[in-house]
Every structure is written in structure tokens, then in C-alpha cells.
CSV table of C-alpha atoms in Angstrom, one decimal:
chain,number,residue,atom,x,y,z
G,1,MET,CA,22.7,-16.1,3.1
G,2,SER,CA,24.3,-12.5,3.9
G,3,LYS,CA,25.6,-11.2,7.1
G,4,LEU,CA,24.8,-7.4,7.2
G,5,ALA,CA,26.0,-4.5,9.4
G,6,ILE,CA,23.4,-1.6,9.9
G,7,ARG,CA,24.4,1.6,11.3
G,8,HIS,CA,21.6,4.2,11.9
G,9,ARG,CA,22.6,7.6,13.4
G,10,THR,CA,20.1,10.3,14.3
G,11,THR,CA,21.6,13.7,15.3
G,12,TYR,CA,19.5,16.6,16.8
G,13,ARG,CA,21.1,20.0,17.2
G,14,TYR,CA,19.8,22.7,19.6
G,15,ARG,CA,20.5,26.4,19.5
G,16,SER,CA,20.7,26.5,23.1
G,17,PRO,CA,20.9,24.1,26.0
G,18,VAL,CA,17.5,22.0,26.4
G,19,GLN,CA,16.2,19.4,29.0
G,20,LEU,CA,15.5,16.4,26.9
G,21,LEU,CA,12.3,14.4,27.9
G,22,PRO,CA,12.0,10.6,27.5
G,23,HIS,CA,12.5,9.5,23.9
G,24,ARG,CA,11.1,6.5,22.5
G,25,LEU,CA,13.2,4.2,20.2
G,26,MET,CA,12.2,1.5,17.8
G,27,LEU,CA,15.7,0.7,16.4
G,28,ARG,CA,16.2,-3.0,17.1
G,29,PRO,CA,15.8,-5.2,13.9
G,30,ARG,CA,13.0,-7.9,14.3
G,31,GLU,CA,14.1,-11.5,14.3
G,32,SER,CA,12.3,-14.1,12.1
G,33,ARG,CA,13.1,-17.5,10.5
G,34,GLU,CA,14.9,-15.7,7.8
G,35,LEU,CA,16.6,-13.1,9.7
G,36,GLN,CA,18.9,-13.6,13.0
G,37,LEU,CA,19.8,-10.9,14.9
G,38,LEU,CA,23.6,-11.4,15.7
G,39,SER,CA,24.3,-8.2,17.7
G,40,HIS,CA,22.8,-5.0,18.6
G,41,GLU,CA,23.7,-2.0,20.7
G,42,VAL,CA,22.4,1.5,21.1
G,43,ASN,CA,24.8,4.5,22.0
G,44,ILE,CA,23.5,7.7,23.2
G,45,THR,CA,25.0,11.1,23.5
G,46,PRO,CA,24.6,12.7,26.4
G,47,ASP,CA,24.2,9.4,28.6
G,48,ALA,CA,20.9,8.0,29.0
G,49,VAL,CA,19.4,5.2,31.1
G,50,LEU,CA,17.7,2.7,28.6
G,51,THR,CA,14.7,0.7,29.6
G,52,TRP,CA,13.4,-2.0,27.1
G,53,SER,CA,9.8,-3.2,26.7
G,54,ARG,CA,7.9,-5.2,24.1
G,55,ASP,CA,4.9,-3.4,22.6
G,56,ILE,CA,1.4,-5.2,21.3
G,57,PHE,CA,2.7,-6.0,18.1
G,58,GLY,CA,5.9,-7.6,19.6
G,59,ASN,CA,8.3,-4.9,18.7
G,60,ASP,CA,11.2,-4.1,21.1
G,61,VAL,CA,10.9,-0.7,22.2
G,62,ALA,CA,13.5,1.4,24.3
G,63,LEU,CA,12.6,4.4,26.2
G,64,ALA,CA,15.6,6.7,26.7
G,65,ARG,CA,15.8,8.9,30.0
G,66,PHE,CA,18.2,11.8,30.4
G,67,VAL,CA,19.5,14.1,33.1
G,68,GLY,CA,20.8,17.4,32.7
G,69,VAL,CA,20.8,20.0,29.9
G,70,THR,CA,22.5,19.6,26.2
G,71,ASP,CA,22.6,21.1,22.9
G,72,LEU,CA,23.4,17.9,21.0
G,73,LEU,CA,21.7,14.6,21.2
G,74,VAL,CA,23.1,11.7,19.1
G,75,ILE,CA,21.1,8.3,19.0
G,76,GLU,CA,23.3,5.4,17.2
G,77,SER,CA,22.0,2.1,16.7
G,78,ASN,CA,24.4,-0.6,15.4
G,79,ALA,CA,23.2,-4.1,14.5
G,80,VAL,CA,24.7,-7.2,12.7
G,81,VAL,CA,22.1,-9.6,11.1
G,82,GLU,CA,22.2,-12.7,8.9
G,83,HIS,CA,19.7,-12.4,6.4
G,84,SER,CA,18.5,-15.5,4.3
G,85,SER,CA,15.3,-14.3,2.6
G,86,PRO,CA,15.1,-15.6,-1.2
G,87,ALA,CA,15.1,-13.1,-4.0
G,88,TRP,CA,12.3,-15.0,-5.6
G,89,PRO,CA,10.2,-16.5,-2.9
G,90,VAL,CA,7.4,-19.1,-3.7
G,91,TYR,CA,4.5,-19.1,-1.4
G,92,GLU,CA,2.0,-22.1,-1.0
G,93,ILE,CA,-1.4,-20.6,-0.4
G,94,ASP,CA,-4.0,-22.5,1.4
G,95,ALA,CA,-6.7,-24.2,-0.9
G,96,SER,CA,-9.2,-22.0,0.8
G,97,ALA,CA,-7.4,-18.8,-0.2
G,98,ILE,CA,-6.0,-19.5,-3.7
G,99,SER,CA,-8.8,-17.7,-5.5
G,100,TYR,CA,-10.0,-14.1,-4.6
G,101,PRO,CA,-12.6,-13.5,-3.0
G,102,PHE,CA,-12.2,-15.9,-0.1
G,103,ARG,CA,-13.2,-15.8,3.6
G,104,TYR,CA,-10.6,-15.9,6.6
G,105,SER,CA,-11.4,-18.4,9.2
G,106,ASP,CA,-13.3,-17.1,12.0
G,107,ALA,CA,-10.3,-17.1,14.4
G,108,ASP,CA,-7.9,-15.2,11.9
G,109,TRP,CA,-10.7,-12.7,11.2
G,110,VAL,CA,-11.0,-11.9,14.9
G,111,ASP,CA,-7.3,-11.6,15.5
G,112,LEU,CA,-6.7,-9.6,12.5
G,113,GLY,CA,-9.4,-7.1,14.0
G,114,GLN,CA,-8.6,-3.6,13.0
G,115,LEU,CA,-5.8,-4.7,10.7
G,116,ALA,CA,-8.6,-5.5,8.0
G,117,VAL,CA,-10.4,-2.4,8.3
G,118,GLN,CA,-10.1,0.9,6.3
G,119,HIS,CA,-8.4,3.7,8.1
G,120,PHE,CA,-9.0,6.5,5.8
G,121,PRO,CA,-12.0,8.4,4.4
G,122,ASP,CA,-13.0,8.2,0.8
G,123,PRO,CA,-16.0,10.4,0.2
G,124,SER,CA,-15.9,10.3,-3.5
G,125,GLY,CA,-15.2,6.7,-3.7
G,126,GLU,CA,-12.5,7.1,-6.3
G,127,PHE,CA,-9.8,5.5,-4.2
G,128,GLU,CA,-12.2,2.3,-3.8
G,129,ARG,CA,-13.0,2.4,-7.6
G,130,TRP,CA,-9.4,2.5,-8.4
G,131,VAL,CA,-8.7,-0.4,-6.2
G,132,MET,CA,-11.4,-2.6,-7.5
G,133,GLY,CA,-9.9,-1.9,-11.0
G,134,PHE,CA,-7.3,-4.4,-10.2
G,135,VAL,CA,-9.8,-7.3,-9.6
G,136,ALA,CA,-10.0,-9.4,-12.8
G,137,PRO,CA,-12.9,-12.0,-13.5
G,138,THR,CA,-14.3,-13.1,-10.2
G,139,PRO,CA,-12.7,-15.5,-8.9
G,140,THR,CA,-9.2,-14.5,-9.5
G,141,ASP,CA,-5.9,-15.8,-8.4
G,142,THR,CA,-5.1,-14.2,-4.9
G,143,LEU,CA,-1.5,-13.8,-5.3
G,144,SER,CA,-1.6,-12.6,-8.7
G,145,LEU,CA,-4.1,-9.8,-7.5
G,146,LEU,CA,-1.7,-8.6,-4.7
G,147,LYS,CA,1.2,-8.7,-7.0
G,148,ASP,CA,-0.9,-6.4,-9.7
G,149,LEU,CA,-2.0,-4.2,-6.7
G,150,ASN,CA,1.6,-3.8,-5.6
G,151,LEU,CA,2.8,-3.0,-9.0
G,152,GLY,CA,-0.1,-0.6,-9.7
G,153,VAL,CA,0.9,1.5,-6.7
G,154,HIS,CA,4.4,1.5,-7.8
G,155,TYR,CA,3.8,2.5,-11.3
G,156,HIS,CA,0.8,5.1,-10.6
G,157,VAL,CA,2.9,7.0,-7.8
G,158,LYS,CA,6.1,8.3,-8.4
G,159,TYR,CA,8.7,8.1,-5.5
G,160,GLN,CA,9.6,11.6,-3.9
G,161,ARG,CA,11.6,12.0,-0.8
G,162,ARG,CA,9.8,14.0,1.6
G,163,GLU,CA,11.0,15.5,4.8
G,164,ASP,CA,7.7,16.6,6.0
G,165,GLU,CA,6.2,15.0,9.1
G,166,GLY,CA,3.3,12.7,9.0
G,167,THR,CA,1.8,10.6,5.8
G,168,GLN,CA,-0.4,11.6,3.1
G,169,GLU,CA,-3.8,10.0,2.9
G,170,PRO,CA,-4.4,7.5,0.2
G,171,ALA,CA,-6.7,9.4,-1.9
G,172,TYR,CA,-4.4,12.3,-1.9
G,173,THR,CA,-1.5,10.3,-3.1
G,174,LEU,CA,-3.7,8.7,-5.6
G,175,ALA,CA,-4.5,12.2,-7.0
G,176,SER,CA,-1.4,13.7,-6.8
G,177,GLY,CA,0.6,10.8,-8.0
G,178,PHE,CA,3.8,11.3,-6.0
G,179,GLY,CA,4.6,10.3,-2.3
G,180,SER,CA,7.4,8.9,-0.1
G,181,CYS,CA,8.1,5.4,0.7
G,182,ARG,CA,5.9,5.7,3.7
G,183,ASP,CA,3.0,7.1,1.5
G,184,LEU,CA,3.3,4.2,-0.8
G,185,ALA,CA,3.2,1.6,2.0
G,186,VAL,CA,0.1,3.4,3.4
G,187,GLN,CA,-1.6,3.2,0.1
G,188,MET,CA,-0.7,-0.4,-0.3
G,189,VAL,CA,-2.1,-1.3,3.0
G,190,GLU,CA,-5.1,0.5,2.5
G,191,ALA,CA,-5.8,-0.8,-1.0
G,192,ALA,CA,-5.4,-4.4,0.5
G,193,ARG,CA,-7.8,-3.4,3.4
G,194,VAL,CA,-10.6,-2.1,0.8
G,195,LEU,CA,-10.3,-5.8,-0.8
G,196,GLY,CA,-10.9,-7.3,2.5
G,197,PHE,CA,-7.2,-8.4,3.5
G,198,GLY,CA,-5.6,-8.1,6.6
G,199,ALA,CA,-2.6,-5.7,6.2
G,200,ARG,CA,-0.1,-4.0,8.2
G,201,LEU,CA,2.7,-1.4,7.8
G,202,VAL,CA,6.5,-2.3,8.2
G,203,SER,CA,9.1,0.1,9.3
G,204,GLY,CA,12.9,-0.7,9.0
G,205,TYR,CA,15.8,-0.8,6.6
G,206,LEU,CA,16.3,-1.2,2.7
G,207,ALA,CA,19.4,-3.0,2.1
G,208,ASP,CA,20.6,-1.8,-1.4
G,209,MET,CA,23.9,-3.6,-2.0
G,210,ASP,CA,23.8,-3.2,-5.8
G,211,GLY,CA,22.5,0.2,-6.0
G,212,ASP,CA,19.3,-0.8,-8.0
G,213,LEU,CA,16.6,-0.1,-5.7
G,214,VAL,CA,14.5,3.1,-5.3
G,215,GLY,CA,14.4,4.8,-1.8
G,216,THR,CA,18.2,5.1,-1.0
G,217,SER,CA,21.0,7.2,-2.1
G,218,ASP,CA,23.6,4.7,-0.8
G,219,ALA,CA,23.6,1.1,0.2
G,220,GLY,CA,20.9,1.5,2.8
G,221,ALA,CA,18.1,3.7,4.3
G,222,THR,CA,15.1,3.7,6.5
G,223,HIS,CA,12.3,2.3,4.6
G,224,ALA,CA,8.8,1.5,4.8
G,225,TRP,CA,6.8,-1.2,3.2
G,226,ALA,CA,3.5,-3.4,3.5
G,227,GLU,CA,2.6,-6.8,4.6
G,228,VAL,CA,-0.7,-8.6,3.8
G,229,PHE,CA,-1.8,-11.9,5.5
G,230,VAL,CA,-2.7,-14.6,3.2
G,231,PRO,CA,-3.7,-18.0,4.8
G,232,GLY,CA,-0.7,-20.5,4.2
G,233,PRO,CA,2.4,-18.5,4.2
G,234,GLY,CA,1.1,-15.7,6.7
G,235,TRP,CA,2.4,-12.3,6.2
G,236,ILE,CA,3.8,-11.4,2.7
G,237,ALA,CA,5.7,-8.5,2.3
G,238,PHE,CA,5.1,-6.1,-0.5
G,239,ASP,CA,7.3,-2.9,-1.3
G,240,PRO,CA,5.4,-0.6,-3.5
G,241,THR,CA,8.3,1.7,-3.7
G,242,ASN,CA,10.5,-0.9,-5.7
G,243,GLY,CA,7.4,-3.1,-6.9
G,244,THR,CA,8.9,-5.9,-5.2
G,245,MET,CA,7.4,-8.9,-3.2
G,246,GLY,CA,9.3,-10.9,-0.5
G,247,ASP,CA,11.9,-9.8,2.3
G,248,ALA,CA,15.0,-10.1,0.2
G,249,TYR,CA,16.0,-6.4,0.5
G,250,LEU,CA,14.2,-5.5,3.7
G,251,ILE,CA,15.0,-5.7,7.2
G,252,ALA,CA,12.0,-5.0,9.6
G,253,ALA,CA,12.3,-3.1,13.0
G,254,ALA,CA,8.7,-2.7,13.5
G,255,VAL,CA,5.2,-4.0,12.4
G,256,VAL,CA,2.2,-1.5,13.3
G,257,ARG,CA,-1.4,-0.9,12.4
G,258,ASP,CA,-0.7,2.8,11.6
G,259,ILE,CA,2.4,4.2,10.3
G,260,SER,CA,2.4,6.8,13.1
G,261,GLN,CA,3.0,3.9,15.6
G,262,ALA,CA,6.5,3.2,13.8
G,263,VAL,CA,8.7,6.3,14.4
G,264,PRO,CA,12.2,5.2,14.8
G,265,ALA,CA,13.1,7.8,17.5
G,266,SER,CA,10.5,10.0,18.9
G,267,GLY,CA,10.7,12.6,22.0
G,268,SER,CA,10.3,16.2,23.0
G,269,PHE,CA,12.4,18.7,25.2
G,270,VAL,CA,11.9,21.7,27.4
G,271,GLY,CA,13.6,24.9,26.3
G,272,PRO,CA,12.9,27.9,24.1
G,273,GLY,CA,10.6,27.6,21.5
G,274,ASN,CA,13.2,28.1,18.8
G,275,ALA,CA,15.9,25.9,20.4
G,276,PHE,CA,15.6,23.1,17.7
G,277,GLU,CA,17.9,23.8,15.1
G,278,ARG,CA,18.1,20.7,12.7
G,279,LEU,CA,17.8,16.9,12.7
G,280,VAL,CA,20.2,14.7,10.4
G,281,VAL,CA,19.5,11.0,9.8
G,282,GLU,CA,22.2,8.7,8.5
G,283,VAL,CA,22.0,5.0,7.6
G,284,GLY,CA,24.5,2.5,6.1
G,285,VAL,CA,23.8,-1.2,5.5
G,286,SER,CA,27.0,-3.2,4.7
G,287,ARG,CA,28.0,-6.8,4.0
G,288,ILE,CA,30.3,-8.5,6.3
G,289,PRO,CA,32.5,-11.4,5.0
G,290,SER,CA,31.7,-14.6,6.6
G,291,ASP,CA,35.4,-15.1,7.7
G,292,ILE,CA,35.2,-11.8,9.5
G,293,TYR,CA,32.1,-12.4,11.8
G,294,SER,CA,31.3,-15.8,12.8
G,295,ALA,CA,28.6,-17.2,14.9
G,296,SER,CA,30.7,-17.4,18.0
G,297,ASP,CA,30.8,-13.6,17.9
G,298,ALA,CA,26.9,-13.4,18.3
G,299,VAL,CA,25.8,-11.2,21.3
């Protein structure tokens, strides 16, 4: 079990004063049985009024409203979490789903809805053929299939940091052989949906305490990965960027159907067309010794 401090600072600079319109923030870590949120605060310059709500996926969302004009916007999220996900998780799959293909229960199928439907065109069928190549003799072991698929994305697509907005379509990522963490996550989710699984995108943080992981140049970074629903354990995390399974290095802030729904900070402004100068994102994740931060300090 580890106590971790997460600092996420986003800085927008403008060439001239602008009027900031409301900004939508998805920065608060999601609690679970293996992740307890001990404290969280959001500090914004210039001053803003924050209104919190919870979206359709159960994510905590803040709406920041501003008064006046500014040439600088700084959004800083500071969280302390207790993280206990095992490095080598063991999952007990329901007997009905041990072998693939299997059928979700009628209730699960209804609730999964669009999470089990392909979202991207594949006119040539090349992406589907690539995915089906991971299916061994039928029936095959369900969890082994998902592990192989995750590793297949990991080894086929070279990680490349991209500053561009948006996400590549899975067919393009497959053909080009490169992509950012969000591109690999989208490819994994779409591949799982091709096979009939319910799958969703996750946005949050990568805790790289030992410097062994891909996707960060320091001890932490914003990150995206996939979760696949398997009867028994439920949602299982797969990080195709690193080829790993489970949440040991992952701290979720949002789960969504489409990656465009998980932008950590989004908003607009009123001002000259060339007013925007630059955006800088800084993320740090660090361990906190247990004797420094105790349960009595939780907020």
C-alpha cells in the first residue's frame, strides 16, 4: 500500500488580456476499493467559482466560472491518495465467461450498451482481420485472449508523444505503427469491441516511481488506458502503452465511452484570434512516507 501525492498544473498564457468563458475540469481521482482519496484541492489563478457535479459515468466534474480579463490562467490540482492495487492481480472469471466466445447476461448486455459497439469505420476490414488474428482455437481462454490483444497493441504500435489535439482512428494507428497513449488506448478499446466485449476509456495518471514505464519522463504523467468488462472481476484495466494488466501504476480520474469525453481541462475565451500563446502541462507523482501523512490528516 502506498500513499501518493499527485500534482497536476496546467498553465495557459495569452498575448493580450482575454475574457475566460467557463472551463470544465476532470481532475479529481476516482475512488475505488483499491484507491482511497485522502485529500483533493483545486487552486485557480485568476480566482474562479467552482461548481461540482457528477456526469453520467460517475466522474466528478468541476465547472470554473471567471470574472474580468486576464493574460494568464493557472489550474493546479493537488491530491493525496492511498493506492493498494497489486502488481500481479489474479482475477476469478465467472464460469460462464472463462472461455471465449461467451455471452453476457441480458442485463449486462443492456447496461453495457454503446460500450460494446464499434465506434470507428473499418471499410477495408483490415483492422477487424488484425484483431481476429489474436483469437486462437475456438473456444479459447478469455483472459489470455485479452492479455494477448493488449500485448499485440503494445508491440505493434510504437509509443510517440503527440501534442496534437484529438485521437487517431484505430485503422490509422494500425497502419502507421505509432501513436500516443490515448491512441493506443482507443485502439485497445476498439479491438475489444470488435470481439464483442464491453470496453471503455480511462484517463488519469501514470505513477512511475521506478522510471520503468513508457509514457512519462519523470515520476508521473497524465495517461490514458483501457478497461474491459469481464463477468466475475468486472472492469479490468489494460495499459497497451506499457503492455500491463491491472491498476498497480494507474490512478483513474475519468472513465468514458469516447476519449473526447475525458479531457482534463477544457474551455474557451473571448478575445483576439491570435491571443492564445502557449499551454504548459506539468504532472508529478511522488510517494509520501506513512509517518508523514496519516489517516487523521484526510480531508
